[in-house]
Amino acid sequence: MYPDLTLWPLVLVTNFLTPIHQIIAIKSLIAFLTFIVTFLSLNKRFESRNAVLAAIIFTLSGSVLKDLANEMQTGTAIIMIFAFPILFTLKDAIESKKVEPKLIIKTALLMTIVINSHLLSAVVITIIAGLFLIVITVIRKNYQAWLNLAIAAFLTVLLSAPLLYRIVKISKTGLLAPFGKGHVTSESLWNLFSTTSWSAKSTISEIAIVLIIITLIGIKRDKIKQLLPWLSLELLLIIFCTNILPWNLLSHLPIIDTFQAANWRFGIFLGIAPLIMVLINFKERTSRIILLILAVLSFILAFRNSYNFQYYHTANLTVVNKYTSTMVPPNDTVKLTSTGINSNKLSRTLLPDYAPNSAPLQKGSNGASFDPQLSYLITNQLGTTKTKDIPLTHTTTVNSITFKAHNVPKGSISLPVFGYRTLKYRITLNGKPTTAHLNNYGLITIESQSNLKHANYKIEFIQPTLYKALLWMSTILFLVLLIGLTVPIKKSNYFQIS
């Protein structure tokens, strides 16, 4: 379900590569784009050389480095590309004193990118921005900010309509609750700082701690007013990452009950404000010296982190390829080859996320695993009949999957693929249309009136016409708004509300 449209360009430009090399290329592209966008954003507000150094530090530490070297969470990684523009734009919107069309457009476009990359991150950003909006409104009475953000929110909904439509459509089927729903964990304040690392993602990173300490030691009185919003932001994020908040109570609220771990959701943003604080607090020359030292250190520690993980940590791991015949437990770490990345032996890929709520779960797994019998059928690609299980082979296209079987007895056969009541399918048996229903596991089940020596079952998803229309509408609107940012608007007090 995510990331959605934001991942498409990265996939398209790397599709000529083998799967493993494509993953490496996408991760590298995301890191490169993070550096470029971060530099461009900071360069508008700070000296160019300092902006370059800050962008290097941000890219080679914390959440960005974690996604580059240690894991692949493309949803949050794509958001990190636009982290600084998002932060600066929302700050401007919250502090706005009149209706500003370009600010509205920028906010809508950036939040659309967030929603299409990772839904829960959009919720997190909305929570933090909402709290600041309330406080600023109480202090400054800037009600125009609410209007700016309300219009931006409306545009964001329009721009995100294809994704939101799909979520609503599939949710009407009835989906399994996410893993750990209703139980949100968090770190203690001590653990948040004591379990840190250079590439920390769910805790505060070492570089963020260093930057905060440097700022506090060298804090300038005349800069306190400028620093206060960023200090407040960092403090608020820290609080949301920890058990200072009563997460046992908050975990009963809708949407928040799916957070699983609070520090996973808020921790990725902890490395942004400290960089801005250093750039604000110190003179350009002093900032450059500080950032240059930390940038050099970032290169060294990022290389060490990557080398240790890719070579030392993985030196003795099992290699999974198309010939692997034993199951890989869900919590095991292995080396994947391009032929093994889609292996049916990877238990980790059998996650209940977005499965129909009729699918049985393993007892005591807290929603993390399917029932072993269901996992066995899906893993081994077996069709289930009343008398025996039938081995299947399959091929796929973008919108379809075809199973091939031999010596299938007459009657029903349940294929190892979930069906959703609210979605439409075109199903054929040996090229002829046939009807189907869902069994107790939520698997698509097809009837045959005779024994079949050879059977081809094709299940094709029929894309809703409304979805296509929404996709065209949102794409055109996105391009129009993007072009609108380049059109000069005559300055006027017409939009100001006094």
GROMACS .gro file of C-alpha atoms in nm, residues 390-391 404-410 451-455:
model
   14
  390ILE     CA    1  -0.207  -2.977  -0.561
  391PRO     CA    2   0.141  -2.831  -0.632
  404LYS     CA    3  -0.078  -2.390  -1.349
  405ALA     CA    4  -0.166  -2.734  -1.211
  406HIS     CA    5  -0.182  -3.096  -1.323
  407ASN     CA    6  -0.423  -3.378  -1.243
  408VAL     CA    7  -0.679  -3.169  -1.060
  409PRO     CA    8  -0.986  -3.364  -0.937
  410LYS     CA    9  -1.330  -3.224  -1.005
  451ASN     CA   10  -1.121  -3.389  -1.363
  452LEU     CA   11  -0.853  -3.179  -1.528
  453LYS     CA   12  -0.525  -3.319  -1.656
  454HIS     CA   13  -0.396  -2.966  -1.709
  455ALA     CA   14  -0.544  -2.654  -1.550
   0.00000   0.00000   0.00000
